[in-house]
Short mmCIF file of C-alpha atoms and ligand atoms in Angstrom, two decimals:
data_model
loop_
_atom_site.label_atom_id
_atom_site.label_comp_id
_atom_site.label_asym_id
_atom_site.label_seq_id
_atom_site.Cartn_x
_atom_site.Cartn_y
_atom_site.Cartn_z
CA MET D 12 -29.45 -7.00 2.49
CA THR D 13 -29.69 -3.30 1.48
CA LYS D 14 -27.21 -0.69 0.44
CA THR D 15 -28.11 0.84 3.67
CA GLN D 16 -26.82 -1.98 6.21
CA ILE D 17 -24.19 -2.07 4.15
CA ILE D 18 -23.45 1.74 4.40
CA ASN D 19 -24.18 1.39 7.94
CA PHE D 20 -21.30 -0.95 8.63
CA PHE D 21 -19.15 1.00 6.59
CA SER D 22 -19.55 4.05 8.26
CA ASP D 23 -19.01 2.19 11.71
CA PHE D 24 -15.90 0.85 10.40
CA VAL D 25 -14.33 4.10 9.12
CA LYS D 26 -15.02 5.57 12.62
CA ILE D 27 -12.63 3.47 14.07
CA GLN D 28 -9.15 5.15 13.67
CA SER D 29 -6.61 2.50 13.17
CA VAL D 30 -4.00 4.15 12.14
CA SER D 31 -1.14 1.62 12.60
CA THR D 32 2.01 4.20 12.41
CA ASP D 33 0.11 5.78 15.69
CA LYS D 34 1.16 3.87 18.78
CA LYS D 35 -1.06 6.08 20.68
CA ARG D 36 -4.26 4.78 18.70
CA PHE D 37 -3.24 1.19 19.14
CA LEU D 38 -6.52 0.51 21.29
CA GLU D 39 -8.16 1.70 17.49
CA ILE D 40 -6.71 -1.12 16.14
CA LYS D 41 -7.96 -3.55 18.75
CA LYS D 42 -11.35 -2.15 18.15
CA ALA D 43 -10.92 -2.83 14.52
CA VAL D 44 -10.06 -6.18 15.51
CA SER D 45 -13.15 -6.81 17.54
CA PHE D 46 -15.52 -5.02 14.90
CA LEU D 47 -14.38 -7.36 12.08
CA LYS D 48 -14.31 -10.52 13.97
CA ASP D 49 -18.04 -10.09 15.66
CA PHE D 50 -19.10 -9.48 12.02
CA LEU D 51 -17.13 -12.65 10.69
CA LEU D 52 -18.41 -14.69 13.53
CA LYS D 53 -22.08 -13.85 12.73
CA LEU D 54 -21.54 -15.17 9.17
CA GLY D 55 -20.51 -18.17 10.54
CA PHE D 56 -16.82 -18.04 9.97
CA LEU D 57 -14.37 -19.84 12.65
CA VAL D 58 -11.94 -16.66 13.64
CA LYS D 59 -8.54 -16.88 14.57
CA VAL D 60 -7.06 -13.68 15.80
CA LEU D 61 -2.93 -14.23 15.79
CA GLU D 62 -1.07 -11.65 18.21
CA LYS D 63 2.42 -10.39 18.72
CA GLU D 64 3.64 -8.02 21.33
CA LYS D 65 3.43 -4.50 20.07
CA ALA D 66 2.12 -5.65 16.53
CA PRO D 67 -1.31 -5.15 15.29
CA PRO D 68 -3.03 -8.68 15.14
CA LEU D 69 -3.57 -10.95 12.02
CA ILE D 70 -7.26 -11.99 11.47
CA LEU D 71 -7.70 -15.48 9.81
CA ALA D 72 -11.25 -16.34 9.11
CA THR D 73 -12.55 -19.77 7.97
CA LEU D 74 -15.48 -20.82 6.06
CA VAL D 75 -15.75 -24.34 4.99
CA PHE D 76 -18.37 -24.75 2.67
CA ASP D 77 -17.17 -28.35 1.28
CA LYS D 78 -13.95 -29.86 1.91
CA LYS D 79 -13.84 -31.08 -1.51
CA ALA D 80 -14.16 -27.23 -2.74
CA LYS D 81 -11.92 -24.89 -3.88
CA THR D 82 -10.45 -22.54 -1.12
CA ILE D 83 -10.30 -18.81 -1.94
CA GLY D 84 -7.80 -16.43 0.35
CA ILE D 85 -9.16 -12.76 0.58
CA TYR D 86 -6.53 -10.39 1.55
CA GLY D 87 -7.27 -6.87 2.98
CA HIS D 88 -5.57 -4.61 5.60
CA TYR D 89 -7.72 -2.67 8.46
CA ASP D 90 -5.28 0.04 8.99
CA VAL D 91 -4.89 3.46 7.58
CA GLN D 92 -2.53 5.88 6.80
CA PRO D 93 -2.58 8.86 9.23
CA GLU D 94 -5.33 11.58 8.31
CA ASP D 95 -3.17 14.69 8.59
CA PRO D 96 -2.90 17.40 7.29
CA VAL D 97 -6.75 17.71 8.75
CA SER D 98 -7.37 20.98 7.59
CA GLU D 99 -7.29 20.14 4.29
CA TRP D 100 -10.04 17.64 4.53
CA GLN D 101 -13.51 18.81 3.22
CA THR D 102 -15.21 16.24 5.58
CA PRO D 103 -14.18 15.01 9.00
CA PRO D 104 -11.65 12.11 8.13
CA PHE D 105 -13.15 9.64 10.34
CA LEU D 106 -16.62 10.20 9.16
CA LEU D 107 -18.15 8.26 6.01
CA THR D 108 -19.76 11.18 4.15
CA GLN D 109 -21.53 10.67 1.10
CA LYS D 110 -21.16 13.42 -1.26
CA ASP D 111 -21.42 13.95 -5.10
CA GLY D 112 -21.60 10.26 -5.55
CA LYS D 113 -18.64 9.36 -3.68
CA PHE D 114 -17.71 8.04 -0.35
CA TYR D 115 -15.32 10.33 1.82
CA GLY D 116 -13.52 9.44 4.58
CA ARG D 117 -9.57 8.07 5.71
CA GLY D 118 -9.52 4.57 4.63
CA VAL D 119 -12.61 4.40 2.35
CA ALA D 120 -10.70 3.11 -0.55
CA ASP D 121 -7.20 2.04 1.19
CA ASN D 122 -8.44 -0.63 2.07
CA LYS D 123 -11.62 -0.43 4.54
CA GLY D 124 -14.03 -0.06 1.63
CA HIS D 125 -12.48 -2.99 -0.36
CA ILE D 126 -12.72 -4.96 2.99
CA VAL D 127 -16.70 -4.36 3.01
CA GLN D 128 -17.28 -4.75 -0.40
CA ASN D 129 -15.71 -8.41 0.02
CA LEU D 130 -17.77 -9.04 3.51
CA PHE D 131 -20.68 -8.37 2.13
CA ALA D 132 -20.24 -10.11 -1.26
CA ILE D 133 -19.79 -13.21 1.02
CA LYS D 134 -22.61 -12.35 3.25
CA LYS D 135 -25.04 -12.40 0.37
CA LEU D 136 -23.51 -15.68 -1.17
CA ILE D 137 -24.02 -17.41 1.98
CA GLU D 138 -27.65 -15.79 2.57
CA GLU D 139 -28.56 -16.91 -0.94
CA LYS D 140 -26.88 -20.24 -0.64
CA LYS D 141 -24.77 -19.39 -3.59
CA LEU D 142 -21.54 -19.91 -2.22
CA LYS D 143 -19.45 -22.49 -4.08
CA ASN D 144 -15.94 -22.21 -2.43
CA ASN D 145 -14.52 -22.20 1.04
CA ILE D 146 -13.23 -18.76 1.98
CA VAL D 147 -10.60 -17.80 4.28
CA PHE D 148 -10.09 -14.33 5.48
CA ILE D 149 -6.82 -12.71 6.15
CA LEU D 150 -6.93 -9.34 7.46
CA GLU D 151 -3.53 -7.60 8.28
CA GLY D 152 -3.31 -4.39 10.41
CA GLU D 153 -0.08 -3.28 9.62
CA GLU D 154 0.10 -2.90 6.01
CA GLU D 155 1.06 0.80 6.11
CA THR D 156 3.67 0.48 8.29
CA GLY D 157 5.61 -2.39 6.01
CA SER D 158 3.86 -5.71 6.93
CA ILE D 159 6.58 -6.20 9.38
CA HIS D 160 5.34 -9.27 11.06
CA PHE D 161 3.27 -10.25 8.02
CA GLU D 162 5.90 -13.05 7.11
CA ASP D 163 5.63 -14.61 10.83
CA TYR D 164 2.25 -14.62 11.07
CA VAL D 165 1.15 -16.34 7.94
CA LYS D 166 4.10 -18.97 8.48
CA GLU D 167 2.44 -19.43 12.00
CA ALA D 168 -0.98 -20.25 10.02
CA LYS D 169 0.24 -22.62 7.65
CA ASP D 170 -2.33 -25.40 8.46
CA ILE D 171 -4.89 -22.89 7.21
CA LEU D 172 -3.22 -21.31 4.64
CA SER D 173 -1.75 -23.99 2.81
CA LYS D 174 -5.02 -25.19 1.78
CA VAL D 175 -5.70 -22.04 0.04
CA ASP D 176 -5.87 -22.48 -3.90
CA VAL D 177 -5.96 -18.65 -5.22
CA PHE D 178 -5.31 -15.38 -3.21
CA TYR D 179 -7.46 -12.27 -3.84
CA LEU D 180 -5.63 -8.83 -2.83
CA THR D 181 -8.58 -6.14 -3.48
CA ASP D 182 -5.99 -3.16 -2.50
CA THR D 183 -5.42 -1.64 -6.01
CA GLY D 184 -8.07 0.50 -8.34
CA MET D 185 -9.13 0.94 -11.57
CA HIS D 186 -7.93 2.56 -14.80
CA GLN D 187 -10.78 4.85 -15.12
CA LYS D 188 -14.29 4.47 -14.31
CA ASN D 189 -15.64 1.35 -15.54
CA ALA D 190 -11.99 -0.04 -16.93
CA PRO D 191 -11.10 -2.81 -14.47
CA GLN D 192 -7.46 -3.77 -14.01
CA ILE D 193 -5.69 -7.04 -12.94
CA PHE D 194 -2.20 -6.01 -11.66
CA TYR D 195 0.80 -8.46 -12.40
CA GLY D 196 3.24 -6.26 -10.54
CA LEU D 197 4.07 -3.96 -7.65
CA ARG D 198 6.83 -2.42 -6.53
CA GLY D 199 9.03 -3.16 -3.27
CA ILE D 200 9.72 -0.47 -0.84
CA ILE D 201 12.23 0.33 1.54
CA TYR D 202 11.96 3.09 4.12
CA PHE D 203 14.47 4.84 6.27
CA GLU D 204 15.11 7.58 8.89
CA LEU D 205 18.03 9.56 8.92
CA THR D 206 19.38 11.79 11.65
CA VAL D 207 22.02 14.00 11.90
CA LYS D 208 23.30 15.56 14.97
CA ILE D 209 26.21 18.46 15.12
CA GLY D 210 26.24 19.47 18.87
CA GLU D 211 24.07 19.57 22.27
CA ARG D 212 22.06 22.55 21.48
CA ASP D 213 20.76 24.81 19.00
CA LEU D 214 22.93 28.04 18.06
CA HIS D 215 22.90 31.64 16.81
CA SER D 216 23.39 31.37 13.06
CA GLY D 217 25.44 34.50 13.07
CA VAL D 218 27.60 33.71 15.81
CA TYR D 219 28.39 30.17 14.54
CA GLY D 220 27.48 30.07 10.78
CA ASN D 221 30.70 29.03 8.91
CA ARG D 222 32.11 27.50 11.90
CA VAL D 223 29.71 24.54 12.44
CA TYR D 224 27.62 22.30 9.95
CA ASN D 225 24.26 22.70 9.72
CA PRO D 226 22.32 19.49 9.96
CA ILE D 227 19.81 20.63 7.45
CA ASN D 228 22.30 21.67 5.16
CA VAL D 229 24.11 18.31 5.93
CA LEU D 230 20.68 16.35 4.98
CA ALA D 231 19.66 18.40 1.97
CA ASP D 232 23.30 17.72 0.69
CA MET D 233 23.00 14.11 1.20
CA ILE D 234 19.38 14.28 -0.51
CA GLY D 235 20.80 15.98 -3.64
CA LYS D 236 23.43 13.31 -3.83
CA ILE D 237 20.91 10.31 -3.58
CA LYS D 238 18.75 11.30 -6.75
CA ASP D 239 19.66 13.58 -9.53
CA ILE D 240 16.35 15.38 -9.77
CA LYS D 241 16.90 16.41 -13.37
CA THR D 242 17.38 12.93 -15.05
CA GLY D 243 15.42 10.79 -12.02
CA LYS D 244 18.27 8.63 -11.65
CA ILE D 245 19.38 7.28 -8.41
CA GLN D 246 23.21 7.94 -7.70
CA ILE D 247 24.17 5.16 -5.42
CA PRO D 248 26.91 2.98 -7.01
CA GLN D 249 25.35 -0.30 -7.92
CA PHE D 250 21.67 0.56 -7.13
CA TYR D 251 20.43 -0.39 -10.42
CA GLU D 252 22.75 -3.65 -10.72
CA LYS D 253 19.94 -6.27 -10.15
CA VAL D 254 16.75 -4.38 -12.20
CA ARG D 255 15.02 -7.17 -14.33
CA LYS D 256 15.29 -5.90 -18.11
CA ILE D 257 11.72 -5.50 -19.00
CA SER D 258 11.01 -7.34 -22.39
CA LYS D 259 10.09 -5.71 -25.69
CA ASP D 260 6.52 -7.79 -25.08
CA GLU D 261 5.87 -6.61 -21.77
CA LEU D 262 6.60 -2.90 -22.78
CA LEU D 263 3.99 -2.99 -25.68
CA LEU D 264 1.53 -4.67 -23.13
CA LEU D 265 2.08 -1.44 -20.84
CA LYS D 266 1.97 1.37 -23.65
CA LYS D 267 -1.81 0.19 -23.53
CA THR D 268 -1.87 1.60 -20.28
CA LEU D 269 -0.13 4.76 -20.86
CA LYS D 270 -1.72 8.12 -19.88
CA SER D 271 -1.30 11.31 -21.46
CA ASP D 272 0.37 14.06 -19.67
CA GLU D 273 -2.53 16.22 -19.59
CA GLU D 274 -4.44 13.32 -17.80
CA GLU D 275 -2.04 12.67 -15.19
CA LYS D 276 -1.88 16.14 -14.55
CA LYS D 277 -5.29 16.56 -14.00
CA GLU D 278 -5.75 13.31 -12.05
CA ALA D 279 -2.80 14.47 -9.31
CA ALA D 280 -3.41 17.96 -9.33
CA VAL D 281 -0.05 18.83 -9.92
CA PHE D 282 1.45 21.86 -12.30
CA SER D 283 4.16 19.71 -14.05
CA LEU D 284 5.48 16.40 -14.39
CA THR D 285 8.87 14.38 -14.39
CA GLU D 286 9.86 11.32 -16.17
CA ILE D 287 12.58 9.08 -16.80
CA ASP D 288 13.89 8.38 -20.24
CA GLY D 289 10.90 9.65 -21.82
CA PHE D 290 9.09 6.61 -20.41
CA GLY D 291 6.06 9.03 -19.68
CA SER D 292 3.29 7.66 -17.11
CA LEU D 293 5.32 4.37 -17.12
CA SER D 294 8.05 6.26 -15.34
CA SER D 295 6.70 5.42 -11.68
CA LYS D 296 6.17 1.39 -12.44
CA ILE D 297 9.00 0.31 -14.28
CA PHE D 298 11.85 2.40 -12.47
CA PRO D 299 12.84 2.52 -8.82
CA SER D 300 12.21 5.79 -7.07
CA PHE D 301 13.58 7.85 -4.12
CA ASP D 302 11.68 10.20 -2.13
CA CYS D 303 11.77 11.88 0.80
CA HIS D 304 8.44 12.14 3.33
CA GLY D 305 9.36 14.44 5.82
CA ILE D 306 11.97 16.71 7.31
CA ILE D 307 11.99 17.30 10.94
CA SER D 308 14.30 20.13 12.29
CA GLY D 309 14.44 23.56 13.25
CA PHE D 310 12.51 26.87 13.48
CA THR D 311 9.05 26.23 11.09
CA GLN D 312 6.75 28.68 12.53
CA GLU D 313 5.53 31.98 11.21
CA GLY D 314 8.09 34.64 11.03
CA GLN D 315 11.99 34.58 11.24
CA LYS D 316 14.21 32.79 13.54
CA THR D 317 18.04 32.62 13.03
CA VAL D 318 19.19 29.23 14.59
CA ILE D 319 21.47 26.27 13.54
CA PRO D 320 19.30 23.74 14.98
CA LYS D 321 21.63 20.99 16.72
CA GLU D 322 20.10 18.10 14.58
CA ALA D 323 17.84 17.16 11.63
CA LYS D 324 16.28 13.96 10.33
CA VAL D 325 14.70 12.99 7.36
CA LYS D 326 12.16 10.27 6.54
CA PHE D 327 12.62 8.66 2.89
CA SER D 328 12.22 5.69 0.97
CA PHE D 329 13.18 3.87 -2.08
CA ARG D 330 10.61 1.86 -4.57
CA LEU D 331 12.24 -1.41 -5.77
CA ILE D 332 11.64 -3.27 -8.80
CA GLU D 333 12.30 -6.67 -9.58
CA HIS D 334 15.12 -8.34 -8.79
CA GLN D 335 16.39 -5.78 -6.50
CA ASN D 336 16.72 -7.25 -3.03
CA PRO D 337 16.03 -5.10 -0.05
CA ASN D 338 18.78 -6.19 2.30
CA GLU D 339 21.26 -5.76 -0.73
CA ILE D 340 19.84 -2.09 -1.00
CA GLU D 341 19.67 -1.63 2.55
CA LYS D 342 23.86 -2.22 2.73
CA LEU D 343 24.45 -0.15 -0.39
CA VAL D 344 22.13 2.91 1.04
CA PHE D 345 23.92 2.56 4.43
CA ASP D 346 27.26 2.48 2.71
CA PHE D 347 26.64 5.51 0.59
CA VAL D 348 25.20 7.74 3.52
CA LYS D 349 28.16 6.73 5.21
CA LYS D 350 30.72 7.82 2.86
CA ASN D 351 29.00 10.93 1.70
CA LEU D 352 28.25 12.61 5.19
CA PRO D 353 31.13 14.62 7.07
CA LYS D 354 33.13 12.62 9.40
CA GLU D 355 32.61 14.85 11.97
CA VAL D 356 28.73 14.80 12.64
CA LYS D 357 26.92 12.02 14.67
CA TRP D 358 24.61 10.24 12.72
CA GLU D 359 22.10 7.21 12.79
CA LEU D 360 20.43 5.56 9.65
CA ARG D 361 17.58 3.51 10.79
CA CYS D 362 15.58 1.36 8.39
CA LEU D 363 11.86 0.90 9.35
CA SER D 364 10.84 -1.62 6.91
CA LYS D 365 11.54 -3.44 3.52
CA SER D 366 9.50 -5.49 1.27
CA ALA D 367 10.50 -7.06 -1.84
CA PRO D 368 9.15 -6.42 -5.12
CA PHE D 369 6.22 -8.38 -6.79
CA TYR D 370 5.71 -9.80 -9.84
CA THR D 371 3.53 -12.63 -11.03
CA ASP D 372 2.11 -14.84 -14.21
CA VAL D 373 -1.11 -13.92 -14.76
CA ASN D 374 -1.48 -16.64 -17.52
CA ASN D 375 -3.96 -19.05 -15.47
CA LEU D 376 -7.48 -19.99 -15.27
CA TRP D 377 -8.35 -17.93 -11.97
CA VAL D 378 -7.09 -14.88 -13.82
CA LYS D 379 -8.86 -15.67 -16.88
CA LYS D 380 -12.09 -16.32 -14.91
CA THR D 381 -11.70 -13.38 -13.25
CA ALA D 382 -11.28 -11.44 -15.89
CA SER D 383 -14.24 -12.21 -17.73
CA VAL D 384 -16.27 -11.49 -14.75
CA LEU D 385 -14.78 -7.93 -14.22
CA LYS D 386 -15.59 -7.56 -18.04
CA ASP D 387 -19.34 -8.73 -17.78
CA ILE D 388 -19.74 -6.36 -14.61
CA PHE D 389 -17.86 -3.18 -15.97
CA GLY D 390 -18.53 -3.84 -19.56
CA ASN D 391 -14.78 -3.18 -20.51
CA GLU D 392 -11.86 -5.62 -21.14
CA VAL D 393 -9.50 -5.83 -17.97
CA VAL D 394 -6.23 -3.83 -18.34
CA PHE D 395 -3.39 -5.49 -17.09
CA ASN D 396 -1.06 -3.32 -15.38
CA ARG D 397 1.71 -2.82 -12.89
CA SER D 398 1.63 -0.54 -10.23
CA GLY D 399 4.26 1.83 -8.78
CA GLY D 400 2.44 1.01 -5.10
CA SER D 401 3.54 -1.74 -2.75
CA ILE D 402 1.72 -4.62 -0.83
CA PRO D 403 3.99 -6.44 1.27
CA ALA D 404 1.34 -9.31 1.43
CA ALA D 405 1.31 -10.17 -2.38
CA GLU D 406 5.10 -10.90 -2.86
CA ILE D 407 5.31 -12.84 0.90
CA LEU D 408 2.07 -15.10 0.21
CA GLN D 409 3.38 -15.79 -3.31
CA ARG D 410 6.63 -16.88 -2.29
CA LEU D 411 5.48 -18.90 0.84
CA TYR D 412 2.39 -20.51 -0.69
CA LYS D 413 3.23 -20.58 -4.31
CA LYS D 414 -0.42 -20.07 -5.38
CA PRO D 415 -1.93 -17.78 -7.93
CA ILE D 416 -2.31 -14.03 -6.73
CA ILE D 417 -4.93 -11.93 -8.09
CA LEU D 418 -4.46 -8.23 -7.41
CA THR D 419 -7.24 -5.91 -8.59
CA GLY D 420 -9.70 -3.04 -6.94
CA PHE D 421 -12.68 -1.05 -7.56
CA THR D 422 -11.31 2.67 -6.90
CA LEU D 423 -10.51 5.32 -9.41
CA PRO D 424 -7.21 7.09 -9.96
CA ASP D 425 -8.27 10.29 -8.07
CA ASP D 426 -9.22 8.19 -5.04
CA ASN D 427 -6.68 10.24 -2.86
CA ILE D 428 -5.51 7.56 -0.81
CA HIS D 429 -2.77 8.56 1.75
CA ALA D 430 -4.00 12.32 1.28
CA PRO D 431 -6.85 14.22 2.36
CA ASN D 432 -10.22 13.55 1.06
CA GLU D 433 -9.72 9.92 -0.03
CA ASN D 434 -12.66 8.50 -1.56
CA PHE D 435 -14.48 5.87 -3.28
CA ASP D 436 -16.82 6.36 -6.05
CA GLU D 437 -20.31 4.81 -5.04
CA GLU D 438 -21.14 3.11 -8.31
CA MET D 439 -17.84 1.56 -8.67
CA PHE D 440 -17.99 0.61 -4.96
CA PHE D 441 -21.59 -1.20 -5.53
CA LYS D 442 -20.75 -2.67 -8.81
CA GLY D 443 -17.50 -4.25 -7.05
CA VAL D 444 -19.56 -5.80 -4.93
CA GLU D 445 -21.41 -7.51 -7.81
CA ALA D 446 -18.35 -8.64 -9.39
CA LEU D 447 -16.79 -10.19 -6.25
CA GLU D 448 -20.26 -11.91 -5.36
CA LYS D 449 -19.76 -13.38 -8.93
CA ILE D 450 -16.07 -14.16 -8.80
CA TYR D 451 -16.42 -16.15 -5.57
CA SER D 452 -19.45 -18.21 -6.69
CA VAL D 453 -17.78 -19.34 -9.68
CA ASN D 454 -17.37 -23.04 -9.66
CA PHE D 455 -13.42 -23.28 -10.05
N1 LIG L 10 -2.97 0.18 -1.53
C1 LIG L 10 -1.79 0.36 -1.36
C2 LIG L 10 -0.88 0.05 -2.27
C3 LIG L 10 -1.30 0.61 -3.83
C4 LIG L 10 -1.30 2.13 -4.22
C5 LIG L 10 -1.49 -0.32 -4.97
C6 LIG L 10 -1.95 2.47 -5.48
C7 LIG L 10 -1.85 -0.11 -6.33
C8 LIG L 10 -2.12 1.62 -6.43
C9 LIG L 10 -1.19 0.04 -0.16
O1 LIG L 10 -2.03 -0.03 0.83
C10 LIG L 10 -0.07 0.92 0.14
O2 LIG L 10 -0.19 2.12 0.29
N2 LIG L 10 0.96 0.51 0.65
C11 LIG L 10 2.15 1.38 1.10
C12 LIG L 10 3.04 0.13 1.70
C13 LIG L 10 4.15 0.78 2.85
C14 LIG L 10 3.71 1.64 3.59
C15 LIG L 10 5.35 -0.25 3.09
C16 LIG L 10 2.79 2.31 0.24
O3 LIG L 10 2.67 1.45 -1.18
O4 LIG L 10 3.18 2.89 0.53
MN1 LIG L 11 -1.96 2.19 1.49
#
């Protein structure tokens, strides 16, 4: 097996535009499924594709090496985020491009590259007869849209998944080059769309300014009320009530992961940073957050137009920390919005998806062995960390199957996931394949 074979496969995978939020590209989702299924069948896996109406399928592929051996579950997601804004890409988003020691393309890091690494690590072990464990691949196609059907899917697959002894989720990144990480916590997320409508048509702002509510102003006011941008605190009553208090010990450990402002500014290419209660780079990991993702309304073309639009819509989400309950947060947000919007406007608040925060115990043999392999391959001690990102599958698999969850990955902090010029460092990519081969051939 050569690097070229891996790269060719990777390139064919990236070509498939499996953007799960775009209903018009559902055929691409199906293409990704058959692409992966074919490969797994050739490797000798028994492949089951679970389907639900209008939902991306879940691929479950099993390879039994020895009934008495341990079973390793490997999770990945084959869907990707939209490629916009396309003009900001230096290479075509769906064309795998090698440049300056990196792979570029939508999904190369999040999460297609990691799937490719896992597939080829297993392929090599099969070919060299070094596989010591049974393998179950769990490949999801709606992670980037909130994993709405994942819980039902994995419940349906109980016969297969209840045999799994440990779940590996390689959908995160490294602390820096050659500094591997294992994550023991992720934030949950709840995603909303709020629409405000003031009437049946757009109006002249000279004729009606002061006489009607402007829906953009109304939304802006609401957004301003939800979060105080100076302190970073969310102003919704009882929002923080259930947040688990972080222990001194954990804080001490997390201090090791601190990044300097200079480093983080460079990494994110921003002019300034904000923080909560002086916690610097921990602010995005140990506190909930609130962010708007897009506002749709009014005149956005070049030049001037004096209009009061009839409606405005904002997309926003909250990241959640243990033990915040997404259902309870949904209710708090609904009540807050209702209370703070002018009574006279029509509005609708839709929750598009919600998933609970993830927190796990890393004191087990699986984590220890994994950490020691990672150290061997990369030459540095593993960093135990929390991430501000969300992977609904982690909490769901842990809650339903109660087995160790190992969250790791090989991309670098400037991997640009969800943004233009997403990339995966080539050296870390191939070293990652090596690490996975070693991990999956451990005699557990
Ligand atoms: N791989 C990411 C999660 C992640 C990002 C982990 C950075 C660690 C570091 C995952 O694919 C992702 O982006 N999830 C979404 C979930 C959401 C759409 C429900 C997220 O976090 O925005
Ligand atoms: Mn993602």
